[in-house]
Coordinates of C-alpha atoms in Angstrom, one line a residue:
M256 CA -114.3 137.2 29.7
F257 CA -111.1 135.1 28.5
Q258 CA -112.3 132.9 25.1
I259 CA -109.0 129.9 24.8
E260 CA -109.8 129.4 20.8
E261 CA -109.9 133.0 20.4
E262 CA -106.3 133.3 22.6
L263 CA -104.9 130.6 20.8
K264 CA -105.3 132.0 17.7
K265 CA -103.1 134.7 18.8
L266 CA -100.0 132.6 20.4
P267 CA -96.6 133.5 18.3
S268 CA -94.5 132.1 17.1
K269 CA -91.5 132.7 19.3
P270 CA -90.0 130.9 22.0
G271 CA -91.1 131.8 25.3
V272 CA -92.2 131.1 28.7
Y273 CA -96.6 129.8 29.2
L274 CA -98.4 130.4 32.9
M275 CA -101.9 128.0 33.5
H276 CA -103.9 129.6 35.1
D277 CA -107.2 128.1 37.1
E278 CA -110.6 129.7 38.3
D279 CA -108.9 130.7 41.0
D280 CA -106.2 132.5 39.7
T281 CA -103.3 130.5 40.6
I282 CA -100.4 128.9 38.4
I283 CA -100.9 125.5 37.8
Y284 CA -98.5 124.9 35.3
V285 CA -94.9 126.5 33.8
G286 CA -93.1 125.6 31.1
K287 CA -90.7 126.0 28.1
A288 CA -91.1 126.2 24.4
V289 CA -89.4 126.9 21.3
S290 CA -92.7 128.1 19.6
L291 CA -95.1 129.0 21.9
K292 CA -97.5 129.1 19.3
N293 CA -96.9 124.6 18.9
R294 CA -96.3 124.1 22.1
V295 CA -99.4 125.6 24.4
R296 CA -102.2 124.4 21.3
Q297 CA -100.9 120.7 22.4
Y298 CA -102.7 121.0 25.2
F299 CA -106.5 121.6 24.2
Q300 CA -106.1 119.0 21.0
S301 CA -108.4 116.8 21.7
S302 CA -107.0 114.1 19.0
R303 CA -103.8 114.3 20.6
V304 CA -102.9 111.6 23.6
R305 CA -101.5 112.6 26.7
S306 CA -101.1 111.4 30.3
S307 CA -103.1 111.7 33.4
K308 CA -101.6 114.2 34.6
I309 CA -101.7 116.6 31.7
E310 CA -105.6 115.2 31.1
Q311 CA -106.6 116.6 34.7
M312 CA -104.3 119.7 34.5
V313 CA -105.6 120.6 31.0
S314 CA -109.6 120.4 32.7
K315 CA -108.8 123.1 35.7
I316 CA -106.8 125.8 33.6
S317 CA -109.5 128.7 33.0
R318 CA -106.6 131.2 31.6
F319 CA -103.2 130.9 30.0
E320 CA -100.3 133.8 29.4
Y321 CA -96.7 133.8 28.0
I322 CA -93.6 136.2 27.9
V323 CA -91.8 136.4 24.9
T324 CA -87.9 135.3 24.7
D325 CA -85.2 135.9 22.7
S326 CA -84.0 132.3 22.6
E327 CA -84.8 129.3 24.2
L328 CA -82.0 129.3 26.5
E329 CA -83.5 132.6 28.3
A330 CA -87.1 130.5 27.7
L331 CA -85.5 127.7 29.9
V332 CA -84.3 130.3 33.0
L333 CA -87.5 132.3 32.7
E334 CA -88.8 128.9 33.7
C335 CA -86.5 127.9 36.0
N336 CA -87.1 131.0 37.9
L337 CA -91.0 131.4 37.6
I338 CA -91.2 127.1 39.0
K339 CA -89.1 128.0 41.8
E340 CA -91.2 131.9 42.7
H341 CA -94.7 130.1 42.0
R342 CA -94.5 126.2 42.9
P343 CA -97.5 125.1 40.0
K344 CA -99.0 122.3 41.3
Y345 CA -98.9 119.7 38.5
N346 CA -95.3 120.7 37.6
T347 CA -92.7 117.8 38.8
M348 CA -91.2 119.6 42.1
L349 CA -88.2 119.3 44.5
K350 CA -89.9 118.4 47.8
D351 CA -86.9 120.1 49.5
G352 CA -84.2 123.3 49.1
K353 CA -81.2 122.2 50.5
T354 CA -78.1 124.2 50.7
Y355 CA -74.4 122.4 50.7
P356 CA -71.0 124.1 52.9
F357 CA -68.0 124.8 51.1
I358 CA -65.0 125.3 52.9
K359 CA -64.0 128.9 51.7
V360 CA -60.0 129.8 51.3
S361 CA -60.1 134.0 51.3
T362 CA -57.4 133.8 49.2
G363 CA -57.6 138.2 48.2
E364 CA -57.2 138.4 51.6
A365 CA -53.6 139.5 52.7
Y366 CA -54.0 137.4 55.4
P367 CA -56.3 134.2 53.6
R368 CA -58.7 132.9 56.6
V369 CA -60.2 129.0 55.5
F370 CA -63.7 129.3 57.0
L371 CA -67.5 127.8 56.0
S372 CA -69.4 129.0 53.3
R373 CA -73.0 128.4 51.8
S374 CA -72.9 130.7 48.7
M375 CA -70.2 130.8 45.9
K376 CA -69.3 134.0 45.0
K377 CA -66.9 135.2 41.9
E378 CA -64.5 136.7 43.7
K379 CA -60.9 136.0 44.5
A380 CA -61.2 133.2 46.7
K381 CA -60.1 129.0 46.1
Y382 CA -63.6 126.9 47.1
Y383 CA -64.1 123.6 48.0
G384 CA -66.8 121.2 47.8
P385 CA -69.4 120.9 48.3
Y386 CA -70.1 118.5 50.8
T387 CA -72.7 117.2 52.0
S388 CA -72.0 117.0 56.1
S389 CA -71.6 119.9 57.8
K390 CA -70.2 118.9 60.5
A391 CA -67.2 116.8 58.3
V392 CA -66.9 120.3 57.3
K393 CA -66.7 121.3 60.7
D394 CA -64.3 119.3 61.7
T395 CA -62.2 119.9 58.3
I396 CA -61.9 123.6 59.3
D397 CA -60.9 122.6 63.3
L398 CA -58.3 119.9 61.8
I399 CA -56.4 122.8 59.6
Q400 CA -56.4 125.5 62.3
K401 CA -54.7 123.7 65.0
L402 CA -52.2 122.3 62.1
F403 CA -51.7 125.1 60.3
Q404 CA -52.7 127.8 62.6
L405 CA -54.2 130.3 60.5
R406 CA -56.4 132.9 61.8
T407 CA -60.1 133.1 62.4
C408 CA -60.3 136.7 63.1
S409 CA -62.0 139.3 60.6
R410 CA -60.1 141.6 60.8
N411 CA -58.7 143.9 58.3
L412 CA -55.1 143.3 58.5
P413 CA -52.0 144.4 58.1
K414 CA -53.9 147.4 58.4
D415 CA -55.3 146.4 61.7
T416 CA -52.1 145.0 63.1
G417 CA -51.2 145.7 66.0
K418 CA -54.5 147.1 67.6
G419 CA -56.5 145.1 70.8
R420 CA -55.3 141.8 72.2
P421 CA -54.4 138.5 70.4
C422 CA -56.9 136.3 71.1
L423 CA -57.7 132.9 72.9
N424 CA -56.8 131.1 69.3
Y425 CA -53.0 132.5 70.3
H426 CA -52.9 131.6 73.7
I427 CA -53.7 128.1 73.2
G428 CA -51.6 128.0 70.0
Q429 CA -53.9 127.6 67.0
C430 CA -53.6 130.7 65.7
N431 CA -49.9 132.5 65.1
A432 CA -51.1 135.8 65.6
P433 CA -50.7 137.9 62.5
C434 CA -52.5 140.3 64.2
Q435 CA -50.1 141.7 66.5
G436 CA -46.9 141.4 64.0
L437 CA -46.0 137.4 65.6
I438 CA -45.6 136.2 62.0
S439 CA -44.5 137.7 58.5
Q440 CA -46.8 137.9 55.8
E441 CA -44.5 135.8 53.5
E442 CA -44.2 132.7 56.3
Y443 CA -48.5 133.3 57.0
Q444 CA -48.5 132.4 53.1
E445 CA -46.6 128.9 53.4
Q446 CA -49.3 127.5 55.8
V447 CA -51.6 128.9 53.5
E448 CA -50.3 126.9 50.6
K449 CA -49.9 123.8 53.0
A450 CA -53.4 124.3 53.8
I451 CA -54.6 124.6 50.2
R452 CA -52.4 121.1 49.4
F453 CA -53.8 119.8 52.3
L454 CA -57.2 120.6 51.5
E455 CA -57.1 119.2 47.5
G456 CA -55.6 115.4 48.7
D457 CA -51.9 116.2 49.7
Q458 CA -52.5 114.6 53.1
E459 CA -49.6 112.3 53.0
S460 CA -47.0 114.9 53.6
V461 CA -48.7 116.9 56.4
I462 CA -49.1 113.2 57.9
Q463 CA -45.3 112.6 57.7
M464 CA -45.0 116.4 58.7
L465 CA -46.9 115.6 61.6
E466 CA -44.6 112.2 62.7
K467 CA -41.5 114.0 62.2
K468 CA -42.7 116.2 64.9
M469 CA -44.1 113.4 67.2
Q470 CA -41.0 111.7 67.0
A471 CA -39.3 114.5 67.6
A472 CA -41.0 115.2 70.9
S473 CA -40.8 111.1 71.8
E474 CA -36.9 112.0 71.9
R475 CA -37.0 115.0 74.2
M476 CA -39.5 112.9 76.8
D477 CA -42.2 115.8 75.3
F478 CA -45.5 112.5 75.9
E479 CA -48.2 115.5 75.4
S480 CA -47.1 117.0 72.7
A481 CA -46.4 113.5 71.2
M482 CA -49.9 112.3 71.2
E483 CA -51.1 115.6 70.2
Q484 CA -49.2 115.0 67.7
R485 CA -50.5 111.6 67.1
D486 CA -54.3 112.3 67.3
L487 CA -54.4 115.2 64.3
I488 CA -52.4 112.1 62.2
E489 CA -55.8 110.0 63.4
S490 CA -57.6 112.7 62.4
I491 CA -56.0 113.2 58.7
R492 CA -56.6 109.5 58.4
Q493 CA -60.4 109.4 58.9
I494 CA -60.7 112.6 56.6
S495 CA -59.0 110.6 54.3
Q496 CA -60.2 107.2 54.3
K497 CA -63.9 108.8 54.3
Q498 CA -62.9 110.0 50.9
K499 CA -63.7 106.4 48.2
I500 CA -61.5 107.1 44.8
T501 CA -64.0 106.6 42.4
Q502 CA -61.8 107.4 39.5
S503 CA -58.1 108.7 38.7
D504 CA -59.2 111.0 36.3
G505 CA -59.2 114.2 39.0
E506 CA -62.4 115.6 37.4
D507 CA -65.3 116.8 39.0
R508 CA -68.4 114.9 38.4
D509 CA -72.8 114.3 39.4
I510 CA -73.3 110.9 39.2
I511 CA -77.1 110.8 39.7
A512 CA -80.6 108.5 38.5
A513 CA -84.2 108.7 40.0
V514 CA -87.1 105.9 40.3
T515 CA -90.1 106.6 40.8
D516 CA -93.4 104.4 42.5
R517 CA -97.1 106.6 41.9
E518 CA -96.6 110.0 43.0
D519 CA -93.6 109.4 45.3
A520 CA -89.8 109.7 43.3
V521 CA -86.4 109.4 45.0
V522 CA -83.4 111.1 42.9
Q523 CA -79.7 110.0 44.2
V524 CA -76.9 112.4 43.6
F525 CA -73.5 111.1 44.0
F526 CA -71.4 114.1 44.4
V527 CA -67.4 112.9 43.2
R528 CA -65.2 115.8 43.1
G529 CA -61.2 116.0 42.4
G530 CA -62.6 112.1 41.4
K531 CA -63.3 111.4 44.8
L532 CA -66.7 110.3 45.7
I533 CA -67.2 112.7 48.8
G534 CA -70.0 112.4 49.6
R535 CA -73.8 111.5 48.1
D536 CA -77.6 112.8 48.9
H537 CA -81.4 111.8 48.1
F538 CA -83.8 113.8 47.3
Y539 CA -87.7 113.7 46.9
L540 CA -90.0 114.8 44.2
R541 CA -93.6 115.4 44.0
T542 CA -94.5 113.7 40.7
A543 CA -97.5 112.2 39.1
M544 CA -98.8 108.9 37.9
N545 CA -97.0 108.0 34.7
D546 CA -94.4 110.5 35.0
T547 CA -90.7 109.1 33.1
K548 CA -87.8 109.2 34.7
S549 CA -86.7 111.2 31.6
S550 CA -88.8 113.6 32.8
I551 CA -88.1 113.3 36.6
L552 CA -84.6 113.7 35.6
N553 CA -85.0 117.4 33.4
S554 CA -87.2 118.8 36.1
F555 CA -84.9 117.7 38.8
I556 CA -81.2 119.4 37.2
K557 CA -83.4 122.3 36.4
Q558 CA -84.3 122.8 39.5
F559 CA -81.4 121.6 41.3
Y560 CA -78.9 123.2 39.5
S561 CA -80.9 126.4 39.2
G562 CA -80.1 127.1 43.1
T563 CA -76.7 125.3 43.6
P564 CA -73.7 127.6 43.4
F565 CA -71.5 124.7 41.7
I566 CA -72.1 123.0 39.1
P567 CA -69.7 120.5 37.9
R568 CA -67.9 119.7 34.8
E569 CA -70.0 116.6 34.4
L570 CA -73.1 115.1 34.8
V571 CA -73.9 111.2 34.5
L572 CA -77.7 110.4 34.2
Q573 CA -79.5 106.6 34.0
T574 CA -81.4 107.7 31.1
E575 CA -81.5 110.3 28.0
I576 CA -83.3 113.6 28.7
E577 CA -85.7 116.2 26.1
D578 CA -83.8 119.2 26.9
H579 CA -80.3 117.9 27.3
E580 CA -78.3 120.4 24.1
I581 CA -80.0 123.4 25.9
L582 CA -79.4 122.2 29.4
E583 CA -75.7 121.5 28.5
Q584 CA -75.7 125.4 27.4
W585 CA -77.4 127.0 30.3
M586 CA -75.3 125.2 33.1
T587 CA -72.3 125.5 30.6
K588 CA -72.8 129.6 31.3
K589 CA -73.4 129.1 34.4
R590 CA -70.2 127.5 35.7
G591 CA -68.6 129.8 33.0
A592 CA -66.3 126.6 31.1
R593 CA -68.5 123.8 29.9
V594 CA -70.4 121.0 31.0
Y595 CA -71.3 118.0 29.0
I596 CA -74.0 115.6 30.7
K597 CA -73.5 111.9 29.5
V598 CA -75.7 108.9 29.7
P599 CA -72.4 105.9 29.8
K600 CA -73.4 102.6 28.1
K601 CA -70.7 100.4 30.4
G602 CA -67.4 101.1 32.7
T603 CA -67.0 102.4 35.6
K604 CA -69.3 105.7 35.1
E605 CA -72.4 102.8 34.5
K606 CA -72.1 101.3 37.0
L607 CA -71.8 104.1 39.6
V608 CA -75.0 105.1 38.3
E609 CA -76.9 101.5 38.6
L610 CA -74.7 101.9 42.1
A611 CA -76.8 105.2 42.9
E612 CA -79.9 103.5 41.3
K613 CA -79.7 101.3 44.0
N614 CA -79.9 103.2 46.2
A615 CA -82.7 105.3 45.4
E616 CA -84.2 102.8 45.7
M617 CA -83.9 101.5 49.0
V618 CA -84.5 104.6 50.0
L619 CA -88.2 104.8 48.1
S620 CA -88.0 100.9 49.7
Q621 CA -87.8 102.1 53.4
D622 CA -89.7 105.1 53.5
R623 CA -92.5 103.8 52.2
E624 CA -93.5 102.3 55.7
R625 CA -92.4 105.9 57.0
I626 CA -94.6 107.7 54.9
R627 CA -98.0 106.1 55.4
R628 CA -97.6 106.2 59.6
E629 CA -97.2 110.1 58.8
E630 CA -100.1 110.0 56.2
A631 CA -101.7 107.9 58.9
R632 CA -101.3 110.4 61.4
T633 CA -101.7 113.4 59.6
R634 CA -103.6 113.9 56.6
G635 CA -105.1 110.4 57.8
A636 CA -106.4 111.6 60.8
V637 CA -107.5 115.4 59.6
R638 CA -110.0 112.4 57.3
E639 CA -111.4 110.9 60.2
L640 CA -112.2 114.1 62.2
E641 CA -114.1 115.6 58.9
E642 CA -115.9 112.3 59.2
L643 CA -116.3 112.4 62.8
L644 CA -117.2 116.1 62.7
N645 CA -119.6 116.0 59.1
L646 CA -117.3 118.9 57.6
P647 CA -116.0 119.6 54.2
P648 CA -112.6 119.2 54.0
I649 CA -109.7 120.2 56.5
K650 CA -106.8 122.0 55.4
R651 CA -106.3 124.5 57.9
M652 CA -106.9 124.3 61.9
E653 CA -106.0 127.4 63.7
A654 CA -106.1 126.3 67.6
F655 CA -105.9 129.5 70.4
D656 CA -105.5 129.1 74.2
I657 CA -105.1 131.7 77.2
S658 CA -102.2 131.6 79.9
N659 CA -101.8 133.5 82.8
T660 CA -101.2 133.8 87.3
S661 CA -103.7 135.1 89.1
G662 CA -105.1 138.0 85.9
I663 CA -100.8 139.4 85.9
E664 CA -99.3 139.2 82.1
S665 CA -102.5 137.0 80.5
V666 CA -101.6 136.1 77.4
G667 CA -103.0 134.3 74.1
S668 CA -101.6 131.6 71.5
M669 CA -102.8 130.8 68.0
V670 CA -101.1 127.4 67.0
V671 CA -101.7 126.1 62.7
Y672 CA -101.8 122.8 61.9
E673 CA -102.7 122.4 57.4
D674 CA -103.0 118.6 56.4
G675 CA -102.4 117.7 60.7
K676 CA -98.9 119.0 60.3
P677 CA -97.8 121.7 63.2
K678 CA -97.1 125.1 61.0
R679 CA -94.7 127.3 63.4
S680 CA -94.3 130.4 61.0
D681 CA -97.9 130.8 61.1
Y682 CA -97.9 130.4 65.1
R683 CA -99.1 134.0 66.6
K684 CA -98.8 135.4 70.4
F685 CA -101.3 138.0 72.0
K686 CA -100.2 140.4 74.9
I687 CA -103.2 140.9 76.4
K688 CA -104.1 144.9 76.3
W689 CA -107.8 145.0 76.8
V690 CA -109.2 143.1 79.7
K691 CA -107.9 143.5 83.3
G692 CA -107.4 140.6 85.5
A693 CA -107.7 137.0 85.8
N694 CA -110.8 136.8 82.8
D695 CA -110.8 134.4 80.6
Y696 CA -113.0 134.7 78.8
A697 CA -113.2 138.2 77.5
S698 CA -109.1 137.7 76.8
M699 CA -109.9 135.1 74.5
E700 CA -112.6 137.3 73.1
E701 CA -109.8 139.7 72.5
V702 CA -106.8 137.3 71.4
L703 CA -110.7 136.2 68.2
T704 CA -111.2 139.7 67.7
R705 CA -107.5 141.0 67.1
R706 CA -107.2 138.3 64.7
F707 CA -109.9 138.4 63.1
C708 CA -110.2 141.5 62.1
H709 CA -106.4 141.9 61.1
G710 CA -106.9 139.0 58.4
I711 CA -110.2 141.0 57.0
R712 CA -108.1 143.8 57.0
E713 CA -105.4 141.9 54.8
N714 CA -107.8 140.4 52.7
Q715 CA -109.1 143.8 52.4
A716 CA -106.3 145.9 51.0
E717 CA -105.7 146.2 47.3
E718 CA -101.5 145.6 47.9
T719 CA -100.3 144.3 51.0
I720 CA -97.8 141.6 51.8
Q721 CA -100.3 138.6 52.4
D722 CA -99.6 137.3 56.3
S723 CA -100.4 133.5 58.5
F724 CA -103.8 136.3 59.6
S725 CA -105.0 136.9 56.3
R726 CA -105.8 133.1 55.7
F727 CA -108.5 131.6 57.3
P728 CA -108.8 128.6 59.2
D729 CA -111.6 125.2 58.3
L730 CA -112.0 124.3 61.4
I731 CA -111.4 126.5 64.6
M732 CA -109.8 124.6 67.5
M733 CA -110.8 126.3 71.2
D734 CA -108.6 125.2 74.2
G735 CA -112.1 124.8 76.4
G736 CA -115.1 123.4 76.3
K737 CA -118.9 125.0 75.9
G738 CA -118.1 128.5 77.3
Q739 CA -114.8 129.0 75.1
V740 CA -116.9 127.7 72.6
H741 CA -119.7 130.1 72.8
V742 CA -117.4 132.8 72.5
A743 CA -115.5 132.3 69.8
Q744 CA -118.8 131.3 68.0
K745 CA -119.9 135.0 68.9
V746 CA -116.8 137.2 67.5
L747 CA -117.2 134.4 64.4
E748 CA -121.5 136.4 64.1
R749 CA -120.1 140.2 64.7
L750 CA -117.3 139.8 62.1
N751 CA -119.8 137.7 59.6
L752 CA -117.3 135.0 59.2
S753 CA -118.6 131.5 58.9
I754 CA -116.3 129.2 60.7
P755 CA -116.9 125.6 62.4
V756 CA -115.7 126.2 65.8
C757 CA -115.0 122.9 68.7
G758 CA -113.8 122.3 72.3
M759 CA -111.1 120.9 72.7
V760 CA -112.2 119.0 76.2
K761 CA -110.3 118.0 79.4
D762 CA -111.4 114.9 81.9
D763 CA -110.4 115.5 86.0
S764 CA -106.5 115.2 84.8
H765 CA -106.6 117.5 83.0
R766 CA -105.9 114.5 79.1
T767 CA -108.1 115.2 76.4
R768 CA -111.4 113.5 76.4
G769 CA -113.3 114.7 72.9
L770 CA -114.7 117.5 71.2
Y771 CA -117.7 120.1 71.9
F772 CA -118.8 120.2 68.3
R773 CA -122.8 121.9 67.4
D774 CA -123.6 122.3 71.6
Q775 CA -123.0 118.0 72.3
E776 CA -120.1 116.7 73.0
V777 CA -118.4 114.0 70.8
V778 CA -116.7 110.5 72.1
I779 CA -113.6 109.8 69.8
P780 CA -112.1 106.4 70.9
K781 CA -108.6 107.1 72.5
N782 CA -106.9 104.3 69.9
T783 CA -107.9 106.9 66.7
E784 CA -105.3 108.8 64.6
S785 CA -107.7 112.0 65.5
F786 CA -107.9 111.7 69.2
R787 CA -103.9 111.3 68.9
L788 CA -104.0 114.4 66.2
I789 CA -106.6 116.9 69.0
T790 CA -104.3 115.8 71.6
R791 CA -101.5 117.4 69.7
I792 CA -102.9 119.7 68.8
Q793 CA -104.3 120.8 72.5
D794 CA -101.2 120.7 74.4
E795 CA -98.9 122.7 71.3
A796 CA -101.1 125.1 71.8
H797 CA -101.1 124.9 76.1
R798 CA -97.2 124.7 75.4
F799 CA -96.8 128.4 73.5
A800 CA -98.9 130.4 75.6
I801 CA -97.0 129.1 78.4
E802 CA -93.4 129.5 77.3
Y803 CA -94.8 133.0 76.3
H804 CA -96.1 133.8 79.3
R805 CA -93.2 132.7 81.5
A806 CA -90.8 134.6 79.1
L807 CA -93.2 137.9 79.9
R808 CA -93.0 137.2 83.4
G809 CA -89.1 136.8 83.9
K810 CA -89.2 140.2 82.1
S811 CA -91.1 141.9 84.1
Q812 CA -89.5 140.4 87.6
V813 CA -85.8 141.3 86.0
H814 CA -87.9 145.0 85.7
S815 CA -89.6 145.4 88.6
V816 CA -86.2 144.9 90.4
L817 CA -84.1 147.4 88.7
D818 CA -86.3 149.8 88.1
E819 CA -85.9 150.2 92.0
I820 CA -82.6 151.3 91.6
E821 CA -82.1 155.1 91.5
G822 CA -79.7 156.1 88.7
I823 CA -80.0 152.7 87.2
G824 CA -81.1 153.1 83.8
P825 CA -82.6 150.7 80.4
A826 CA -79.0 151.2 79.4
R827 CA -77.3 150.2 82.8
R828 CA -80.1 147.6 83.5
K829 CA -79.1 145.7 79.9
S830 CA -75.4 145.9 80.6
L831 CA -76.0 144.5 84.0
M832 CA -78.3 141.0 82.7
R833 CA -75.9 140.9 79.8
T834 CA -73.1 140.7 82.2
F835 CA -74.4 138.4 84.8
T836 CA -77.6 136.8 83.6
S837 CA -79.7 137.2 86.3
I838 CA -80.4 139.2 89.3
E839 CA -79.6 136.6 91.7
A840 CA -75.6 136.6 90.4
I841 CA -76.2 140.9 90.9
R842 CA -76.8 140.0 93.8
N843 CA -73.7 138.1 95.0
A844 CA -71.3 141.4 92.9
S845 CA -68.8 142.7 94.9
V846 CA -68.2 146.4 93.7
E847 CA -65.3 145.6 92.1
E848 CA -67.0 142.9 89.8
L849 CA -70.5 144.8 89.2
L850 CA -67.4 147.4 87.4
S851 CA -66.7 144.9 85.1
A852 CA -70.0 145.4 83.9
P853 CA -69.8 147.7 80.2
S854 CA -71.3 151.4 80.9
M855 CA -71.2 150.7 84.6
N856 CA -68.9 153.3 87.0
R857 CA -67.9 153.3 90.5
K858 CA -70.9 155.6 91.7
S859 CA -73.4 153.3 89.5
A860 CA -71.9 150.5 91.2
E861 CA -71.5 151.5 95.1
K862 CA -76.1 152.1 94.3
V863 CA -76.6 148.5 92.7
Y864 CA -74.7 146.6 95.6
D865 CA -75.7 149.2 98.3
F866 CA -79.8 148.2 97.3
F867 CA -78.8 144.6 97.5
H868 CA -77.1 144.7 100.8

């Protein structure tokens, strides 16, 4: 038995991380401390004034544990990792984990390439960004290919020079084919240097070069080439106009501001790279009432910069934060160069912080109504359902459906909704194995038996990776009425499980009518969110089953035809389908065309042709 008072006496006066557990042994809070003894004891001192969030959290603590570290910096790193892994309920949490694209120039290669990368490694390469728009990055890379004819292939050059043919980019004038030795390494490197200068902001010299080419093309009356140069110039100007100059010092910095509204918070970040504002983004955080902007920014910085590969030289904030110095040390270590956290009081930076705050306020204001509507159609609809069926709180619902065509390729589907939203990662498909012919009730019994037996085995295993089967639903939704409900109840009774079951009943027009629950039909008003939610769940279960059934049926039909051709084994069948994509295309192909499929020889091609003709 864990005695909190006794364990508090054992706490060391050393830096480290502490983890608070509830009665289910779930980690509900992770924090760091310079002195574990002083910090953890504060939570349990009745004389201390605490926020409502901390009061609520403390009331749920069943036990705590701690990890001692050598320094506060080590404690900060460990805290970031544990928060990311466990996502504790009472920590201020980022609601999304965005990754940003970079433009990478692989300068470590003999013939460098320019491409999109979402990670930043310590290697011989140049990175530009991060950018907030993948489309902008792709457009820029496409433009660089047109301007400087750099390769896109992953061949090992110069080792593979002369092996194979040049790719399509060479034929359309977007690559100088170093793979064929058609450009020297020195000439190619000159083009790479031009691309690097372009990425670093030297667009004007490129425009001047293109203008000369356009003029020369016009003089020799090559108007098609002139128009091509004109279009490239326009593309460059559009890209350069998107970059608003914010500072003349050429520094990399992030401007960060937060706004809060009860349990909602938005953090706005302006990304300044090389003195230019290249983009902005906003982030939603799960907070608690009375959380300060300082604590929100503190949590945001720890979580965001522990996951992003790029650390700017400077963070500009709207207010001072508690872990200012230790966060600077941590980010400096990650960046490999000095990082500064500043709170400007006047000047351009202070105005940019104000602008970021106004943007965050605008995002939060615009989203309030959207969030309210989303809450009504999801959690609100679930609450309506709880009241309608007189059930305790429903977190997870699972819906099941069967699909077949005259008993051929019968399949079952399981779709999952949590808090009124589809959880597609937990959807599951079942190919019916035990039942022959068209028997929906027996097929449903098989699906439910396999689903819950799997879950029971998962939960009984001492060491296992938990999956969607190990979590049981609070409500089972059957596509059908009384018969399907009774099938589900029979399976649950046999497995000693107690889970409420209801049937989603349809009218003569195959539209949702109501629910069959506890041996009677429950009428649900059609203008309610709960009715709309049930309709969505029923349609989703049906769609998921139909899609799987069509896929299996299509595969079955393909194999049933090609299997009949003597001498055409699995490898050649696969090759034919990859090359021609359909049976009809194979039927219409000549012997010579059939020979274009890898692994096909003339004898095999003639057998296929003869079979269809």
